[in-house]
Coordinates of C-alpha atoms in Angstrom, one line a residue:
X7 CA -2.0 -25.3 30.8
X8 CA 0.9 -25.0 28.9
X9 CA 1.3 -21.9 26.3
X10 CA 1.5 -22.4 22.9
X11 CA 3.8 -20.6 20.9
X12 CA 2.4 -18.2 18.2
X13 CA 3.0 -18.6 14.5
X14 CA 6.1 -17.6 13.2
X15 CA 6.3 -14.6 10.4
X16 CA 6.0 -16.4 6.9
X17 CA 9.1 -16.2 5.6
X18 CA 10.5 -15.9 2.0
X19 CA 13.3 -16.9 -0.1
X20 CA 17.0 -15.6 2.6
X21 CA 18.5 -13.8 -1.1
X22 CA 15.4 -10.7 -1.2
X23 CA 18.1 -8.3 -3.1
X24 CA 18.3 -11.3 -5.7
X25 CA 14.5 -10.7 -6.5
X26 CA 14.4 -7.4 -6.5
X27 CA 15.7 -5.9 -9.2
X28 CA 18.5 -4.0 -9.0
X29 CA 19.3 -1.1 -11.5
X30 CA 22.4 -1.6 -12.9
X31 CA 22.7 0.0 -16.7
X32 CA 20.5 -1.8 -19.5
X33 CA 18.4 -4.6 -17.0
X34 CA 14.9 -5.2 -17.6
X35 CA 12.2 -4.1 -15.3
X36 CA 11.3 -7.1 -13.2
X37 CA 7.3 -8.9 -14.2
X38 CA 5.7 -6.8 -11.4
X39 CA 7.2 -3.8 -12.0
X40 CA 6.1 -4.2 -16.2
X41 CA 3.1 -5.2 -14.7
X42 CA 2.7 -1.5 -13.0
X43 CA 2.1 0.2 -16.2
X44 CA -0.7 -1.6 -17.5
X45 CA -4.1 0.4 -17.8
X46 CA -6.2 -1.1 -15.2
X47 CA -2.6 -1.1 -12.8
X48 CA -1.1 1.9 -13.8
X49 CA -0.3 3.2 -10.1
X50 CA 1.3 6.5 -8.5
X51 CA 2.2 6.6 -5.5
X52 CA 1.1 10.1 -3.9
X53 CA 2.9 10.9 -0.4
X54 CA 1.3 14.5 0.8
X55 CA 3.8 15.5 4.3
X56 CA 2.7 18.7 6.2
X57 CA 5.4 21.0 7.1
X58 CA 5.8 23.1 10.4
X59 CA 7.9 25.7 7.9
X60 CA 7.7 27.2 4.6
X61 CA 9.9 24.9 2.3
X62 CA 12.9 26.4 0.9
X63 CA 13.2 25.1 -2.5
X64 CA 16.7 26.1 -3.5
X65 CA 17.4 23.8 -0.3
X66 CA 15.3 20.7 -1.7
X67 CA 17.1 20.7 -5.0
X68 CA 20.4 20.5 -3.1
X69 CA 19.5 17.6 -1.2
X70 CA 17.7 16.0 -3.8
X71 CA 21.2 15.7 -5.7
X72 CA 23.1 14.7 -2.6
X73 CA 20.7 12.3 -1.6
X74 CA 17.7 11.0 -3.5
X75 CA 19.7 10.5 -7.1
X76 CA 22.2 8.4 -5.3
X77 CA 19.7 5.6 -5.6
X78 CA 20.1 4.5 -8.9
X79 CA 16.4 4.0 -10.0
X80 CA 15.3 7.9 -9.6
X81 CA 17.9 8.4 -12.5
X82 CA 17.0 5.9 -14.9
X83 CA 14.7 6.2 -17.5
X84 CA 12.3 3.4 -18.2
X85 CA 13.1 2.7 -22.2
X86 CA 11.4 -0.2 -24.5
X87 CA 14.4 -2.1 -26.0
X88 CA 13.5 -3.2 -29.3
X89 CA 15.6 -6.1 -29.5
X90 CA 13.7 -8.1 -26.9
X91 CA 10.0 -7.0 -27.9
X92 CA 9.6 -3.8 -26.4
X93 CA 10.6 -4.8 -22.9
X94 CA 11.4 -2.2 -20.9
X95 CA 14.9 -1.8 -19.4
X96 CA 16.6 0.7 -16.7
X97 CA 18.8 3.2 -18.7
X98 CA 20.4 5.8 -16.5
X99 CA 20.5 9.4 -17.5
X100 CA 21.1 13.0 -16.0
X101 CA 18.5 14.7 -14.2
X102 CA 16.8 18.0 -14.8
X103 CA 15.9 18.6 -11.6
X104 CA 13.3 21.0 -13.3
X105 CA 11.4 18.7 -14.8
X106 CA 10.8 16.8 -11.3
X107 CA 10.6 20.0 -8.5
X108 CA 8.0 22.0 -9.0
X109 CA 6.8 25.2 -6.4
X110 CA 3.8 26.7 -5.9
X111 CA 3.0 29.7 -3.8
X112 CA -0.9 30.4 -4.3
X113 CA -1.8 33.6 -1.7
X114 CA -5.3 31.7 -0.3
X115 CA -6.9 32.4 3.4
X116 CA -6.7 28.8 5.5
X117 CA -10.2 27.6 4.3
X118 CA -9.9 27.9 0.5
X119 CA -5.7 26.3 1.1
X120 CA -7.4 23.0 2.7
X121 CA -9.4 22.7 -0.4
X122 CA -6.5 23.6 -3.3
X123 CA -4.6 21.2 -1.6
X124 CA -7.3 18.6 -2.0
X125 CA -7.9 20.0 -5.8
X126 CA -4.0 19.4 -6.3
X127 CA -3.8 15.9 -4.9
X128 CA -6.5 14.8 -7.5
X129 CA -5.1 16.7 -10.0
X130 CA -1.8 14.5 -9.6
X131 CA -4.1 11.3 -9.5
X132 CA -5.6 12.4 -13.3
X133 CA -2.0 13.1 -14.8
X134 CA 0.8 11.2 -16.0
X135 CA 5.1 11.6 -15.4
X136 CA 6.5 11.6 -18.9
X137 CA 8.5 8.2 -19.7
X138 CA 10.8 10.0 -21.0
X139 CA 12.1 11.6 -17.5
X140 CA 12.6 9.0 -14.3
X141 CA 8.7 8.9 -13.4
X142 CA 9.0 10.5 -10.5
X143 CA 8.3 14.2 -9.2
X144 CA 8.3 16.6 -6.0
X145 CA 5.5 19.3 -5.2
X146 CA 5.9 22.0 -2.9
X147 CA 3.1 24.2 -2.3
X148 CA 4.1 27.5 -0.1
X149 CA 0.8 27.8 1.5
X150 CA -0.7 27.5 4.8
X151 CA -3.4 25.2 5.9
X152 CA -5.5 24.3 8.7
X153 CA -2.5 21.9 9.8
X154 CA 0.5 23.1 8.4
X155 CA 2.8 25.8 7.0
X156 CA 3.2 24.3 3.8
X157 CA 2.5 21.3 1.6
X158 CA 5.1 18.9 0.2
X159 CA 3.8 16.2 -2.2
X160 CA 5.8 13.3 -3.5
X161 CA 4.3 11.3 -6.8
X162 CA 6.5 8.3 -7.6
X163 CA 5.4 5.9 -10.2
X164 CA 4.9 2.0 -8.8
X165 CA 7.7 0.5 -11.1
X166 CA 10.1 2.1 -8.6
X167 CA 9.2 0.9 -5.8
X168 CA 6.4 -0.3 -3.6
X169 CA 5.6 1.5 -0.1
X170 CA 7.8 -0.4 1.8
X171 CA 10.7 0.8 -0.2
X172 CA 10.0 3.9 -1.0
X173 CA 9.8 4.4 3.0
X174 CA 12.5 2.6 3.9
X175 CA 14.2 5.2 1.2
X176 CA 12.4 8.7 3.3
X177 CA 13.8 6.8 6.3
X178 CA 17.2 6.8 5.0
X179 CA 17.2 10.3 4.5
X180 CA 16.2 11.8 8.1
X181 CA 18.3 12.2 10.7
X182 CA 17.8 13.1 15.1
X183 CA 17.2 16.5 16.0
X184 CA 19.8 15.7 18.6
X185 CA 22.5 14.0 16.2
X186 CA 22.2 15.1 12.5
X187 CA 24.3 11.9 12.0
X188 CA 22.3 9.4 13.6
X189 CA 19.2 7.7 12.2
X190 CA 16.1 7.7 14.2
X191 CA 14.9 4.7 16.0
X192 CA 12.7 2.4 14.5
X193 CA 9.9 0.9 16.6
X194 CA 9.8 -2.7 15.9
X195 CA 7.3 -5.4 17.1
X196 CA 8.0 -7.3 20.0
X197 CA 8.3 -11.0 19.5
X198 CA 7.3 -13.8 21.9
X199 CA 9.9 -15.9 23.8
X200 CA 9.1 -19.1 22.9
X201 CA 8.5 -21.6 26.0
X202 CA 11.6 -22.6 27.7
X203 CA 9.3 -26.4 28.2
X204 CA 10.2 -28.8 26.2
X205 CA 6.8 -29.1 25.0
X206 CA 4.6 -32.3 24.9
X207 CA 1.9 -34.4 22.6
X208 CA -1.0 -32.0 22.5
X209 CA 1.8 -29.1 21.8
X210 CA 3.0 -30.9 18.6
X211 CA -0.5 -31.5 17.7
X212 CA -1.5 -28.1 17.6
X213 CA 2.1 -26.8 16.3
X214 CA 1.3 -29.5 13.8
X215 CA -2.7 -28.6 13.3
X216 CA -1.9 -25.1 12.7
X217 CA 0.4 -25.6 9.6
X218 CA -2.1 -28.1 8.1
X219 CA -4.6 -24.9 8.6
X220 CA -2.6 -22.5 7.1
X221 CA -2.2 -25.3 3.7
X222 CA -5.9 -25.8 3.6
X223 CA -6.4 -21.8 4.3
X224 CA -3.7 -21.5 1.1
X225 CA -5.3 -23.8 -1.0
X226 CA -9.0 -22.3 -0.4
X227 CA -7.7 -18.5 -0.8
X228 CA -5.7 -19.8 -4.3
X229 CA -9.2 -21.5 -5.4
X230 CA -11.6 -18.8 -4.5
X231 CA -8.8 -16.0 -6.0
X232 CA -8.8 -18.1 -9.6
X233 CA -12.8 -18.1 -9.4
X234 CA -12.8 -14.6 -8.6
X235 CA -10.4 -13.7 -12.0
X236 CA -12.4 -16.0 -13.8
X237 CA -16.1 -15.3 -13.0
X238 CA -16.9 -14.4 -9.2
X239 CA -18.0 -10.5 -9.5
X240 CA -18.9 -8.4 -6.1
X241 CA -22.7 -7.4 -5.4
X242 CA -23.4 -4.5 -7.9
X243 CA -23.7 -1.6 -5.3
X244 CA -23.3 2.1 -5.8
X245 CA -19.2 1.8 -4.9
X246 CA -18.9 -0.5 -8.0
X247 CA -18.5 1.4 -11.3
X248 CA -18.6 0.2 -14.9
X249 CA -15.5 -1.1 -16.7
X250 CA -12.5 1.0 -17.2
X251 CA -13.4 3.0 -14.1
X252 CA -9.8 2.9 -12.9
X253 CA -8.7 5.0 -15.8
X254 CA -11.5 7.8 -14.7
X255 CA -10.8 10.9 -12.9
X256 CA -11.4 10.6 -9.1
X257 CA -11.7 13.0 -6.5
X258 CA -9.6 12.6 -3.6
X259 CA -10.6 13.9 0.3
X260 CA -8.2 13.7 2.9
X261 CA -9.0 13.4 6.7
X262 CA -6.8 13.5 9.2
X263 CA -7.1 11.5 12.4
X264 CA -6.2 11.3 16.1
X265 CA -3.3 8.5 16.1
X266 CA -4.2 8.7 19.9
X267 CA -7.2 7.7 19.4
X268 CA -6.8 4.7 17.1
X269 CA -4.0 3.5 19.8
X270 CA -6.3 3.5 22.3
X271 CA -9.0 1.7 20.7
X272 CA -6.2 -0.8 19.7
X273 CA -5.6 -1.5 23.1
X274 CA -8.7 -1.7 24.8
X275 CA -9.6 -4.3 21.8
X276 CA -5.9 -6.1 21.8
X277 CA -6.0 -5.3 18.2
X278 CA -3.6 -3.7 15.5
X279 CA -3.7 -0.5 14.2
X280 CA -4.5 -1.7 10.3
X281 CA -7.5 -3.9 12.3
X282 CA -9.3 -0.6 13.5
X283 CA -9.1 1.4 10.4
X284 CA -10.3 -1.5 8.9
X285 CA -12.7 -1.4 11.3
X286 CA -13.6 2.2 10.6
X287 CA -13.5 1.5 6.9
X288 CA -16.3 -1.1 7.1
X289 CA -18.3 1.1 9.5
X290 CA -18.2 4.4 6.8
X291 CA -18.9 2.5 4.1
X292 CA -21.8 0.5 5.6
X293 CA -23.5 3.5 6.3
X294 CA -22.6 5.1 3.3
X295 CA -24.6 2.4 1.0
X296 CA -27.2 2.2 4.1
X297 CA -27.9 5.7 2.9
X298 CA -27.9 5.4 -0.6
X299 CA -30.1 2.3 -0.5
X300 CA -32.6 4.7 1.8
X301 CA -32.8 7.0 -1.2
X302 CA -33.3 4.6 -3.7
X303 CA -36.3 2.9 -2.2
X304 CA -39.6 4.9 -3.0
X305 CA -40.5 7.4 -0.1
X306 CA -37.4 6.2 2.4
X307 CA -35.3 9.0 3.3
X308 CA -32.2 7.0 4.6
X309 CA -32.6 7.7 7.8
X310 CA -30.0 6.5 10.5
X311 CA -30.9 3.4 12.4
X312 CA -32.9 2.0 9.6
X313 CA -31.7 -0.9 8.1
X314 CA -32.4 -0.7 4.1
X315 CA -28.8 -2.7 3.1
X316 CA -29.4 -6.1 0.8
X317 CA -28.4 -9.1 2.6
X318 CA -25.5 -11.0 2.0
X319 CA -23.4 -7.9 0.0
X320 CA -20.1 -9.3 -1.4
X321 CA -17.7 -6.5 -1.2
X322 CA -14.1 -7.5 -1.2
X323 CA -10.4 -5.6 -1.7
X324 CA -6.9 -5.8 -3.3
X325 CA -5.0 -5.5 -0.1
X326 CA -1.2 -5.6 -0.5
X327 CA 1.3 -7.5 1.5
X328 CA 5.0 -6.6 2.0
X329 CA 6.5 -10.1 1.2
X330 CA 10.1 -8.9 3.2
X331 CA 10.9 -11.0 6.0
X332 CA 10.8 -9.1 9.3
X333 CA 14.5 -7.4 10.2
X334 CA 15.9 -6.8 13.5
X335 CA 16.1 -2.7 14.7
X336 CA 19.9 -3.2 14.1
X337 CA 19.5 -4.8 10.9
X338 CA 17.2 -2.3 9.7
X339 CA 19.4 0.6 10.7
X340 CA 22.2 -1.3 9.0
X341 CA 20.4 -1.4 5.5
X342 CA 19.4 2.2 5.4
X343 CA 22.9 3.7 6.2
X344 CA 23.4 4.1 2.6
X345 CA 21.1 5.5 0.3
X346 CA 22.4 3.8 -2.6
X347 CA 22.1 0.5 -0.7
X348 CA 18.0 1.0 -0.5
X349 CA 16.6 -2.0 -2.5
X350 CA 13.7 -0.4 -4.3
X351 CA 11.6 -2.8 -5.9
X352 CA 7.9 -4.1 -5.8
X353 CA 8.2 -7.5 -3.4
X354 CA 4.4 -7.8 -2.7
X355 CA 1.6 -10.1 -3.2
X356 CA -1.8 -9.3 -3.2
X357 CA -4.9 -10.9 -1.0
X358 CA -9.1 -9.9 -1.7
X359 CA -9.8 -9.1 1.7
X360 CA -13.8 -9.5 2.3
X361 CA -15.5 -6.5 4.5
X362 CA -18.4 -7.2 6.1
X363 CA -21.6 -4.7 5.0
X364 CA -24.0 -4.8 7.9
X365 CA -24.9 -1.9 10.7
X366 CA -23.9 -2.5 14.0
X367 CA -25.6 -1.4 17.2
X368 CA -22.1 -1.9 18.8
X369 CA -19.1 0.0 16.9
X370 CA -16.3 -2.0 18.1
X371 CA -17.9 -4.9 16.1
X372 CA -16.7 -3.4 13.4
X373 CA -12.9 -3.5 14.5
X374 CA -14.2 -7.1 15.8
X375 CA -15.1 -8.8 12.6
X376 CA -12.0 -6.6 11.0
X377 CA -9.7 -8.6 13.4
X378 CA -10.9 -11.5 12.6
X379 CA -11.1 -11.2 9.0
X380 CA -7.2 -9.8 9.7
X381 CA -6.1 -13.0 11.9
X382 CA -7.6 -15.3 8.9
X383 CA -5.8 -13.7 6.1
X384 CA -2.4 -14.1 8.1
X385 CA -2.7 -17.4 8.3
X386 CA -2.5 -18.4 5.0
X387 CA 0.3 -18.4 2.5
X388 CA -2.0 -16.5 -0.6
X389 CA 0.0 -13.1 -0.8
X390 CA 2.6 -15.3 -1.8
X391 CA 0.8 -17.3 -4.5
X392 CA -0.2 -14.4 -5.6
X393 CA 3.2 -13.0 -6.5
X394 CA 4.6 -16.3 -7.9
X395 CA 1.5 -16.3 -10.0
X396 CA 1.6 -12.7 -11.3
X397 CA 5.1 -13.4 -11.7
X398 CA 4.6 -16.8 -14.0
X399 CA 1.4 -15.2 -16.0
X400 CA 4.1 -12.2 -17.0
X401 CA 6.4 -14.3 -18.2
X402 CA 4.7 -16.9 -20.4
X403 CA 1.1 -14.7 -20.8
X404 CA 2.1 -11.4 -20.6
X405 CA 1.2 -8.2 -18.3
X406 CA -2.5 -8.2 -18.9
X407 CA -3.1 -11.8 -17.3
X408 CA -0.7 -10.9 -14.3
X409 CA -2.5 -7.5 -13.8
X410 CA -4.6 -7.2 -10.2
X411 CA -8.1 -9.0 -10.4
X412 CA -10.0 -5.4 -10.7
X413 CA -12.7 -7.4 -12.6
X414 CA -13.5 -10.6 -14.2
X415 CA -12.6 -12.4 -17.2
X416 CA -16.3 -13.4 -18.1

């Protein structure tokens, strides 16, 4: 049998620095990034980093000047231009590096460190950065945890940049132990040769079945997407909270796990790594609401191994997609060379990504069902309806209609 060749990456439009937007003096923030400060999508993004040392700050501040505020959008302030509505528009300005470095050296035993650090983290998620600084801020807490010697915490609001960016921009500012100029290697994935055959009738035929599948898988994601904004709600379950719950406080726990282990799971199941924390994801919170349910029903007690989950729970997510086409390891180290040459910029679209709610005698069906759900939602063209979409509802409707589908219109 002859092999077929795999799918290749969806790619965008070649000119990617013509859609994001650049920060040159007076432009307007692009649709998604406007988009970014509405209520229900007013998003930080909150980077913790473990340190084998304590952190000098005199040292950060330095290399914050020399480095980080050669890219243009950590100096620019985010002001509403009257003259065109109140649309906001990149100004630069100088930085106070006071306003956006900020130390902390609590003296805590390991045990009560762990939990500040934790306390902190959510503390950061109830508060907002001042528009009238860049929106962006660095946290260094001097104290030793279970895993590290200190703490540093970087809060950057989402009109800057998404995460591919902003680590693309961390990238850019590390260096080998062994050269202090030379960048450290980036691991990319491996693409398949495509078959050196010429390739016959039932190859075309499936070449040719499989882009009619990802149209139909488009045009069914776009459908079920507009119904979901419109009316479609999830099953009411004890993870779905009343309107206006994104503005709420929120407690944030962190755990940290084995990357070993999630490789080696990967492999044994020819999986990806986001497919078996997916995996894990569906597994926690299956037994999560297994238990609640338990507790709810009159004299259960939520024991494991008892089923007491509704059937047929509809529990879906926002899951992002980086919209960048994939760069070679050369290309890539080409780009980040410079740190002013960093395209910061919010080039996603979004896809509801359905977990499945069910306890599993077998664990790995978790990461099973995960992959699948995974292989489905790449074949399909949605993330990037999405975008377009937000992007067209910004212009002509406004922010609130482009906004991510948190709930529904009726």
């Amino acid at each position: 049998m002859r092999r077929t060749r795999s799918l290749k990456p969806i790619q965008t439009t070649k000119n990617v620095e013509n859609i994001l937007s650049c920060t040159e003096e007076g432009q307007a923030l692009s649709p998604i990034a406007r988009m970014f400060h509405e209520p229900e999508s007013d998003v930080y993004a909150v980077t913790a980093i473990g340190i084998q040392t304590q952190i000098n700050p005199e040292v950060v501040k330095a290399n914050v000047v020399d480095i980080l505020l050669k890219q243009p959008r950590l100096s620019s302030l985010q002001v509403a231009d009257e003259k065109y509505g109140g649309q906001l528009k990149w100004v630069r300005t100088e930085v106070d590096l006071d306003n956006h470095v900020i130390v902390r050296s609590p003296d805590l035993n390991v045990d009560s460190a762990d939990i500040y650090v934790e306390d902190y983290v959510s503390n950061l998620s109830r508060t907002k950065i001042s528009m009238s600084i860049p929106m962006w801020d660095i946290h260094i807490l001097n104290i030793k945890t279970s895993k590290a010697e200190s703490v540093c915490i970087l809060r950057v609001h989402h009109s800057i940049g998404d995460g591919v960016s902003l680590m693309s921009l961390f990238m850019s500012c590390s260096r080998k132990v062994s050269g202090p100029d030379a960048l450290p290697p980036l691991h990319t994935s491996k693409k398949q040769k495509p078959c050196s055959s010429s390739g016959g009738f039932l190859q075309h035929f499936i070449e040719l079945f499989s882009v009619l599948l990802i149209y139909w898988n488009t045009l069914v994601d776009v459908v079920m997407m507009l119904i979901t904004i419109l009316f479609l709600d999830d099953t009411k379950t004890p993870l779905k909270g009343p309107p206006g719950v994104g503005s709420t406080p929120r407690r944030i726990v962190h755990r940290i796990v084995s990357l070993d282990d999630v490789k080696l799971v990967k492999n044994a199941m020819n999986a990806t790594i986001n497919d078996v924390m997916v995996g894990v994801t569906q597994a926690a919170l299956s037994r999560y609401l297994n238990r609640k349910y338990g507790k709810n029903k009159k004299g259960g007690d939520g024991a494991a191994g008892n089923s007491n989950l509704p059937k047929n729970i509809r529990l879906r997510a926002t899951s992002f997609v980086n919209l960048r086409p994939y760069l070679r390891n050369e290309d890539t180290s080409e780009t980040m060379k410079s740190i002013s040459d960093v395209k910061l910029g919010n080039l996603i679209g979004y896809v509801l990504f359905p977990f499945t709610i069910a306890l599993r005698e077998d664990a790995l069906d978790y990461v099973r069902s995960a992959k699948a759900a995974g292989e489905r939602k790449k074949a399909t063209l949605e993330a990037v309806c999405t975008y377009f979409m937000a992007k067209t509802f910004i212009k002509f409707f406004g922010t609130k209609l482009g906004s991510f589908p948190t709930q529904t219109t009726f």
